[in-house]
Coordinates of C-alpha atoms and ligand atoms in Angstrom, one line a residue:
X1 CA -18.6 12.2 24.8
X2 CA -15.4 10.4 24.4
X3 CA -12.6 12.4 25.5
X4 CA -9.3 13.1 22.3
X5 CA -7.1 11.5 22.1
X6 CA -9.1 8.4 22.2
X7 CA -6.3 5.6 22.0
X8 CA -7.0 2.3 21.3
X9 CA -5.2 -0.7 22.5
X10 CA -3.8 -3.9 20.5
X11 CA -6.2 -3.2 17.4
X12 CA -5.9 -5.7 14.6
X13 CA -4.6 -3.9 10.9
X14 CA -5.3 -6.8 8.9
X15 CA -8.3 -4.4 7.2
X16 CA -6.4 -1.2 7.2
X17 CA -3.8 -2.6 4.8
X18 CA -4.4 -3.5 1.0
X19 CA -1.7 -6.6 1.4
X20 CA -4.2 -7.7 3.9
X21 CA -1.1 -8.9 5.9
X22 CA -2.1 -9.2 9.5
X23 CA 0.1 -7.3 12.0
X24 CA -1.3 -5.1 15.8
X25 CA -0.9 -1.9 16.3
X26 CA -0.1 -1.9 20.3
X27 CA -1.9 1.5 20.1
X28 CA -4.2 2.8 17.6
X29 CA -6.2 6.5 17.3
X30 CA -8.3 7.8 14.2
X31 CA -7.7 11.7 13.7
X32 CA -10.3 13.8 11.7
X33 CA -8.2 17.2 12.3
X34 CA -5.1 18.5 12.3
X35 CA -5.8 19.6 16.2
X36 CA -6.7 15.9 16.9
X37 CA -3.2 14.9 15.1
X38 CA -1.5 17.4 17.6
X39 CA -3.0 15.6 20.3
X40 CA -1.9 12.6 19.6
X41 CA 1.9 12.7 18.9
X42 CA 1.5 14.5 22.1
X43 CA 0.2 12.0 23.6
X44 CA 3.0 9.4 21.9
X45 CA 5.6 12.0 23.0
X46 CA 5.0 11.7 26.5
X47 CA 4.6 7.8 27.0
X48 CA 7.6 7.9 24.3
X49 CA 6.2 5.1 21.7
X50 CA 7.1 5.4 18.1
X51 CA 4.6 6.8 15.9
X52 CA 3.0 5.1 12.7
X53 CA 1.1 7.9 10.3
X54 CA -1.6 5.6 8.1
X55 CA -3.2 6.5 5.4
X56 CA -4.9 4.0 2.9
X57 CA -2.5 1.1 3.8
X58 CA -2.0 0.7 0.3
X59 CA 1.8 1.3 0.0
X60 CA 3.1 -0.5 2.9
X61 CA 3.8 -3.8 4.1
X62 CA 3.6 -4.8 7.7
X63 CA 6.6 -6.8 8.8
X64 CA 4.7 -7.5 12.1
X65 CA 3.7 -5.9 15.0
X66 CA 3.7 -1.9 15.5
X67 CA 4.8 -1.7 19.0
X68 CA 4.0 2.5 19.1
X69 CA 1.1 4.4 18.6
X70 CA -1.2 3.9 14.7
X71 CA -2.0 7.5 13.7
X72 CA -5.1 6.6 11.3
X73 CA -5.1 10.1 9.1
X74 CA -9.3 10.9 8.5
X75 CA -9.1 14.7 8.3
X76 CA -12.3 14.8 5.7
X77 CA -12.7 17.5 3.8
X78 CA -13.0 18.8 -0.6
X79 CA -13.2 22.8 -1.0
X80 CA -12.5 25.0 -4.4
X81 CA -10.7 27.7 -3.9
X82 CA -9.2 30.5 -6.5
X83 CA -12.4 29.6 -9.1
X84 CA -11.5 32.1 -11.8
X85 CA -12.6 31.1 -15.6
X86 CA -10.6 28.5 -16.7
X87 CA -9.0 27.3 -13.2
X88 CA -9.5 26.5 -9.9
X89 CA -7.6 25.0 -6.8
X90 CA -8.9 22.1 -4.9
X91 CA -8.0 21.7 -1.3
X92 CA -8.3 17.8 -0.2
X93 CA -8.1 17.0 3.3
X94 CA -5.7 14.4 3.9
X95 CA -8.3 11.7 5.0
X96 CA -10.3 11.9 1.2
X97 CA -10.3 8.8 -1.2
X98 CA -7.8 9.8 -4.0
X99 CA -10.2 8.0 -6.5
X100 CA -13.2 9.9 -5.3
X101 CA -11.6 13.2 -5.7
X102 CA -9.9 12.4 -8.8
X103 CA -13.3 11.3 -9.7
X104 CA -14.9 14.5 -8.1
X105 CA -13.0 16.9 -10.3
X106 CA -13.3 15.3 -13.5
X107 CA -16.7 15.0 -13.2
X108 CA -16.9 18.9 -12.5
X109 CA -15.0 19.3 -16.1
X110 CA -11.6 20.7 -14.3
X111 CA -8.1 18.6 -15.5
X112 CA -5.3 17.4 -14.4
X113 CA -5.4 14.1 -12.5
X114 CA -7.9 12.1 -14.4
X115 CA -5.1 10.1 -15.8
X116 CA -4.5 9.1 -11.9
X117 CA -8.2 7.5 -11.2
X118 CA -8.3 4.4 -9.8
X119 CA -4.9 4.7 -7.4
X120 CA -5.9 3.5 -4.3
X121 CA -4.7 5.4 -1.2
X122 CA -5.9 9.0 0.3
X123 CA -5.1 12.2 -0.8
X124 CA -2.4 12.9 2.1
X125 CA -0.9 9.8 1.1
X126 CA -0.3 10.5 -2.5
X127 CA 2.6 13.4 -2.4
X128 CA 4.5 10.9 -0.7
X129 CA 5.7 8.6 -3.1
X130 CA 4.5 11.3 -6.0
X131 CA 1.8 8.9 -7.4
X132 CA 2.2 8.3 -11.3
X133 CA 0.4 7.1 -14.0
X134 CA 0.1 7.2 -17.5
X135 CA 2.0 10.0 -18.6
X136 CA 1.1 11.9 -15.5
X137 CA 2.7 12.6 -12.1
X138 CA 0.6 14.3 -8.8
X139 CA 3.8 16.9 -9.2
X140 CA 2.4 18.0 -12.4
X141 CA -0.2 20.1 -10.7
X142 CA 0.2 19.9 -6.8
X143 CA 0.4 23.5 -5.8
X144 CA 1.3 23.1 -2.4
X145 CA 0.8 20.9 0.9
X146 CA 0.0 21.9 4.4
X147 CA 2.0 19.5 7.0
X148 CA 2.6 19.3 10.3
X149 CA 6.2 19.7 10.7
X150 CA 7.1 17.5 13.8
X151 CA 10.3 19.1 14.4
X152 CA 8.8 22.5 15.3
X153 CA 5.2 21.2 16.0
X154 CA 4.0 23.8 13.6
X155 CA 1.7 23.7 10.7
X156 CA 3.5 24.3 7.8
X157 CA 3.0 24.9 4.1
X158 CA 5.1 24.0 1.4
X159 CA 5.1 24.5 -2.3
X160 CA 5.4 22.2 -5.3
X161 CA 9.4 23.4 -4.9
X162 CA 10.0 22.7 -1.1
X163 CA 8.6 19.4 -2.0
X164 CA 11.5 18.1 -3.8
X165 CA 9.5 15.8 -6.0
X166 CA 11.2 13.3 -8.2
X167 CA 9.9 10.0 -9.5
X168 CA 8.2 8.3 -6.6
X169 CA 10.1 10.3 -4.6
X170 CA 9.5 13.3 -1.9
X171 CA 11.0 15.3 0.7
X172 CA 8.4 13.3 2.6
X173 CA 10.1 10.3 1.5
X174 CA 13.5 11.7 2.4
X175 CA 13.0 13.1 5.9
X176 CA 11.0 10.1 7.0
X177 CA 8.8 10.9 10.5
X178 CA 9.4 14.1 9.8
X179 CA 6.2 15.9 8.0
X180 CA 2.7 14.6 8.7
X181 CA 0.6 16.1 5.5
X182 CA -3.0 17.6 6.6
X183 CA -4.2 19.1 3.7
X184 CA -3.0 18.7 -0.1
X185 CA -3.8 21.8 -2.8
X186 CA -4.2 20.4 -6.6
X187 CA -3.9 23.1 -9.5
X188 CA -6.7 22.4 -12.3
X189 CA -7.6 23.8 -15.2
X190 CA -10.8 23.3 -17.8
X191 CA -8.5 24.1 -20.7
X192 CA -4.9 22.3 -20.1
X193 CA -4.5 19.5 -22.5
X194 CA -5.3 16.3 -21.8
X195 CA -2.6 13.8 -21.7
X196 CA -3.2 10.9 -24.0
X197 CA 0.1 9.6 -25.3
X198 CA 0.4 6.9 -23.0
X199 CA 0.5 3.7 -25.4
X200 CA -2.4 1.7 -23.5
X201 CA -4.5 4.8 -23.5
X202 CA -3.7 5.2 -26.6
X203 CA -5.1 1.7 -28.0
X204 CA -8.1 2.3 -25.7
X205 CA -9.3 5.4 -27.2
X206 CA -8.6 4.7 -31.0
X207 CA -9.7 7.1 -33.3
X208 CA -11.6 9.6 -31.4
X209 CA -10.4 12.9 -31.0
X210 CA -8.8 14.7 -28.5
X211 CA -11.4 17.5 -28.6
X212 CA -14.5 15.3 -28.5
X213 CA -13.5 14.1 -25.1
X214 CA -13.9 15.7 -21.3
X215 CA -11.5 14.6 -18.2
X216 CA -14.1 12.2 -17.2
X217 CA -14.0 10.0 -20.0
X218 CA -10.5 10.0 -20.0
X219 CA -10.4 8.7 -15.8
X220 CA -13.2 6.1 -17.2
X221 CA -10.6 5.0 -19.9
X222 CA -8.0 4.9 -17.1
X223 CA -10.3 3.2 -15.0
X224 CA -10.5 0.4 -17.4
X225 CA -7.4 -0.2 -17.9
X226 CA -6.1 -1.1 -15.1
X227 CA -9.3 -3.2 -14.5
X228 CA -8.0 -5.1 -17.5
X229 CA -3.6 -5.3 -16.0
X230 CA -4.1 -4.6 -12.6
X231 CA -5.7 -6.4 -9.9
X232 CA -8.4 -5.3 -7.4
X233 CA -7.1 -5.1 -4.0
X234 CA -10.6 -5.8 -2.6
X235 CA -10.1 -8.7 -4.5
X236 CA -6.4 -9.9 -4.9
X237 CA -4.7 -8.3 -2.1
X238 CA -1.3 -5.8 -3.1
X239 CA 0.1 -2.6 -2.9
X240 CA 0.4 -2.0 -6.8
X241 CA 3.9 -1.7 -8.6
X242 CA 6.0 -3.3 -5.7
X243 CA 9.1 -2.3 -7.5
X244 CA 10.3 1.1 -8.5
X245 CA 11.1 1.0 -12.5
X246 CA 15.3 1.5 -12.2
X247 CA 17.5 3.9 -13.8
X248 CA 20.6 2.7 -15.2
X249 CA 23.6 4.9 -17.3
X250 CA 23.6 4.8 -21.0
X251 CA 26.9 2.7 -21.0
X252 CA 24.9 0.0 -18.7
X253 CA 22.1 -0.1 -20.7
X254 CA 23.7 -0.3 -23.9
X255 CA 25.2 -3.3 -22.8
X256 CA 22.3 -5.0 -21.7
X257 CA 20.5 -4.0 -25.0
X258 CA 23.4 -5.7 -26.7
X259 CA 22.7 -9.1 -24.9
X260 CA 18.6 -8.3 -24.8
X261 CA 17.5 -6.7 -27.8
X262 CA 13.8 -6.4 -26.0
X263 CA 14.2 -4.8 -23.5
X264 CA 11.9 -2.1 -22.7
X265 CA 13.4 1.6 -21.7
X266 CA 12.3 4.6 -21.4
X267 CA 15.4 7.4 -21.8
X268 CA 15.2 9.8 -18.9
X269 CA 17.2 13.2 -19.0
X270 CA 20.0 11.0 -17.1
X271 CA 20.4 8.0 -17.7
X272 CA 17.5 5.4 -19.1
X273 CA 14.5 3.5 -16.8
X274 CA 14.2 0.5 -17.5
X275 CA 10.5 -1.3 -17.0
X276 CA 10.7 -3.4 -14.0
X277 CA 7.7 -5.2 -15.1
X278 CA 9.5 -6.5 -17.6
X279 CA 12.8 -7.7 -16.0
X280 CA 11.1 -9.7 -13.4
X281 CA 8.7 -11.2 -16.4
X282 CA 11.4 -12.2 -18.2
X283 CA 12.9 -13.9 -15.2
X284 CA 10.1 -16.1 -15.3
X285 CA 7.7 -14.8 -12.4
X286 CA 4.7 -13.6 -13.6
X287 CA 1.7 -15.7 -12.2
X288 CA 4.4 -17.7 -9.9
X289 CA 2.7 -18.9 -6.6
X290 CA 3.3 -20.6 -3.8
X291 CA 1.0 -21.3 -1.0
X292 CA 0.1 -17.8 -0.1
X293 CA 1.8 -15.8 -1.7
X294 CA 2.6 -14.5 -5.7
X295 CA 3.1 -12.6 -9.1
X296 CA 0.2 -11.3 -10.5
X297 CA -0.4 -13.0 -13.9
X298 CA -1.2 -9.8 -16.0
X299 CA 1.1 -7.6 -14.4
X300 CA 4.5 -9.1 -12.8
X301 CA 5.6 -5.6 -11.2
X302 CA 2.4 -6.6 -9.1
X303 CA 3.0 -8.9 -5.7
X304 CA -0.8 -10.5 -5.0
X305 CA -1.4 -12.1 -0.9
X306 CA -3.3 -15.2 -2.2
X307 CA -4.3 -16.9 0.8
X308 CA -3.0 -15.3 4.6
X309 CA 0.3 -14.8 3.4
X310 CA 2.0 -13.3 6.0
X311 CA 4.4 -9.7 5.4
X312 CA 7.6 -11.9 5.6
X313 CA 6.2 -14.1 2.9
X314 CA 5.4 -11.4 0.9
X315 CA 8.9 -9.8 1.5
X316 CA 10.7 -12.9 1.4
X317 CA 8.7 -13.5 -2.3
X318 CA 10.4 -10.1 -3.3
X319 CA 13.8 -10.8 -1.9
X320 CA 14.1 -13.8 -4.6
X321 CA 12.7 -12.0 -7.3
X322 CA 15.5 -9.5 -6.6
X323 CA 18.3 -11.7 -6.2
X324 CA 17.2 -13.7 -10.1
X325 CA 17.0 -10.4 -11.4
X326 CA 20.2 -9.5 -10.3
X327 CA 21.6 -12.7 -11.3
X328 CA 20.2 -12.3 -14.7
X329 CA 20.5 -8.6 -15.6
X330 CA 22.9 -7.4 -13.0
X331 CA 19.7 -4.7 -12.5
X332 CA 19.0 -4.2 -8.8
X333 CA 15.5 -3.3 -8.3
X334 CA 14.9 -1.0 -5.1
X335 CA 11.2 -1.5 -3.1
X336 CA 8.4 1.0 -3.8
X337 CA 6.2 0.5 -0.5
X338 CA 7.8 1.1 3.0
X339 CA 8.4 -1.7 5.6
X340 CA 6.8 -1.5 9.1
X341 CA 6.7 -3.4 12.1
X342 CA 8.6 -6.3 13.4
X343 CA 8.9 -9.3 12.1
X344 CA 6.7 -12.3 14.5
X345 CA 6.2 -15.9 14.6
X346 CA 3.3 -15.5 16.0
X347 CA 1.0 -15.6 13.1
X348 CA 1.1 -18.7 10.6
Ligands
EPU1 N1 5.7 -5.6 -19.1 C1 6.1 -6.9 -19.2 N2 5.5 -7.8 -18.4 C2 4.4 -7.5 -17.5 C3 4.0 -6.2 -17.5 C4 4.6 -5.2 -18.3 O1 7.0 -7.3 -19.9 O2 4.0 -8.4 -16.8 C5 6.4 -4.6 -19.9 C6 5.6 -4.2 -21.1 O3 6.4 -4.1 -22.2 C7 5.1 -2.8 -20.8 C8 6.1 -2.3 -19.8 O4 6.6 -3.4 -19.2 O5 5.0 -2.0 -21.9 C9 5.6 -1.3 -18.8 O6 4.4 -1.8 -18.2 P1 3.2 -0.9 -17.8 O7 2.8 0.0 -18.9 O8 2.2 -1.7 -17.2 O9 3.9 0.1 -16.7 P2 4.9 -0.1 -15.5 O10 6.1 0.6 -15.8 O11 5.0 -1.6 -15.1 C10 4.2 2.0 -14.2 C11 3.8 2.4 -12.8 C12 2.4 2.0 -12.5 C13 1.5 2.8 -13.5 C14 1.9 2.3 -14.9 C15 1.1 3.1 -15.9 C16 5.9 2.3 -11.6 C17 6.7 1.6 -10.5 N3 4.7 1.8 -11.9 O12 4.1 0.6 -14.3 O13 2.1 2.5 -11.2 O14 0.1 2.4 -13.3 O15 3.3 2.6 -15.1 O16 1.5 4.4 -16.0 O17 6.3 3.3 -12.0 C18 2.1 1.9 -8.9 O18 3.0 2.7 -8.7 O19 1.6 1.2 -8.0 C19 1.6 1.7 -10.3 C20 0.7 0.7 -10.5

């Protein structure tokens, strides 16, 4: 039997990311328990390399190299818990598909997160940058996560509070390194309404009625949606929106709206989000490419690796998109996946 913590050397990520970006992890260990995870930052603690917590790789982009140790997070596990008539809580090891379990409870008649089907990533993964979708955010109904908290080396759990969830943002996103998520606890409900304003999902659905249809149709009505905007990452490599979707003040958008009587907004309690998508489509981007490298042509929030683009390309791609949509609407647009690794030459 191989002895824990079985560390890897110099292992290729090119498949572990959904920007299929090449980049080595100069260490690299799979953990399929929060004991295992333990072991392992031990293990990084003492030799005193960086640590790199992995999930899905779908909201990243590798720079380059990782010169630390990869934490791959596998912990496996689905369980109901709290089953009473109308609800129930279901506990997701960090490790899970998100798609299969948003797929798991719909098809078991509970709602809440069929509106998120289809987001790649794990289920540890998705508190982070509180995944969004159509009218729906994980907040919504994540009860509470269990997390290693690196500081103390203790497990800890934290509630939908202690979170400090905001749009695409966390406290997991805020203390950086800090929290390594184990375990992730989603409120359901058979009764809860179903959220169906969203104007695609809307169109999609048409006439039929709200109470003719069950969560799973609605995460199959998701699902092909954004087959029709959004491109497969098995397919056309990304890491979904690669923007964030800004906030401006009133005064600022009002004077925008003045020169660009299209623009699309959304008004926020503060302030009013403007659709990225939109500012960098206007700006002439969508379905721009280059050798390896572009916009995706139904969706232009959406950066695509075409052919072995490299992650500077990719960054250096985003870079300009920022600066025209600067130039043109003064808006600056602020990154939605994390960077990691240094930059190499040694790839081309
Ligand atoms: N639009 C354009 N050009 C485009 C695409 C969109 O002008 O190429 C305009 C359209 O007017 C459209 C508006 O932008 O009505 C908004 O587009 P969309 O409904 O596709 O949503 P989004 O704001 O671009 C957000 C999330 C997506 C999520 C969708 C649906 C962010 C950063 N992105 O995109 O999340 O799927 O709403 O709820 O908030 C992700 O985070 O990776 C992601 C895909």
């Amino acid at each position: 039997m191989t002895q824990f913590p079985d560390i890897r050397e110099n292992i290729e990520l090119v498949g572990l990311n959904t920007l299929h970006v090449p980049a080595r992890a100069r260490f690299f260990v799979e953990v399929r328990s929060a004991e295992e995870l333990v072991q392992s930052l031990d293990w990084a603690a003492a030799e005193n390399y960086e640590v790199l917590i992995l999930g899905g790789g779908s909201n990243l982009v590798f720079a380059g190299d990782f010169a630390g140790l990869v934490v791959r997070l596998a912990i496996p596990g689905r369980r109901w818990e709290h089953i009473e008539d109308q609800s129930a809580t279901l506990v997701l090891g960090a490790g899970e598909s998100w798609h299969e379990s948003v797929l798991y409870a719909a098809g078991a008649g509970y709602r809440g997160i069929e509106n998120l089907a289809l987001i790649p990533g794990t289920a540890g993964a998705a508190p982070v940058q509180n995944i969004g979708a159509y009218g729906v955010e994980l907040c919504d109904c994540l009860e509470s996560v269990t997390a290693l908290d690196r500081k103390t080396s203790e497990l800890v759990v934290l509630n939908n509070a202690e979170c400090r969830f905001a749009y695409r943002d966390s406290l997991f996103k805020q203390t950086p390194g800090r929290y390594v998520i184990t375990e992730i606890r989603l409120g359901l409900s058979r009764s809860r309404p179903l959220v169906l304003g969203y104007r695609d999902l809307q169109e999609y659905l048409g006439d039929t009625p709200d109470c003719d249809l069950n969560p799973l149709q609605v995460a199959e009505a998701i699902m092909a949606i954004r087959r029709r905007k959004l491109p497969d990452p098995a397919i056309l490599p990304n890491v979904g929106s690669f923007f964030k979707n800004p906030v401006v003040d009133v005064g600022s958008f009002e004077s925008l709206r003045e020169r660009h009587p299209d623009i699309v907004a959304y008004p926020q309690k503060q302030g009013v989000k403007l659709a990225a998508a939109w500012l960098i489509d206007q700006s002439g981007w969508k379905g721009f490419r280059n050798a390896r490298v572009g916009v995706h042509n139904r969706q232009a929030l959406v950066l695509i690796n075409h052919s072995e683009g490299v992650g500077t390309d990719i960054l250096e791609l985003a870079a300009t998109i920022r600066e025209s949509v600067v130039k043109r609407f003064g808006v600056t647009l602020e990154m939605e996946p994390g960077i990691v690794g240094e930059p190499v030459t040694g790839h081309s």
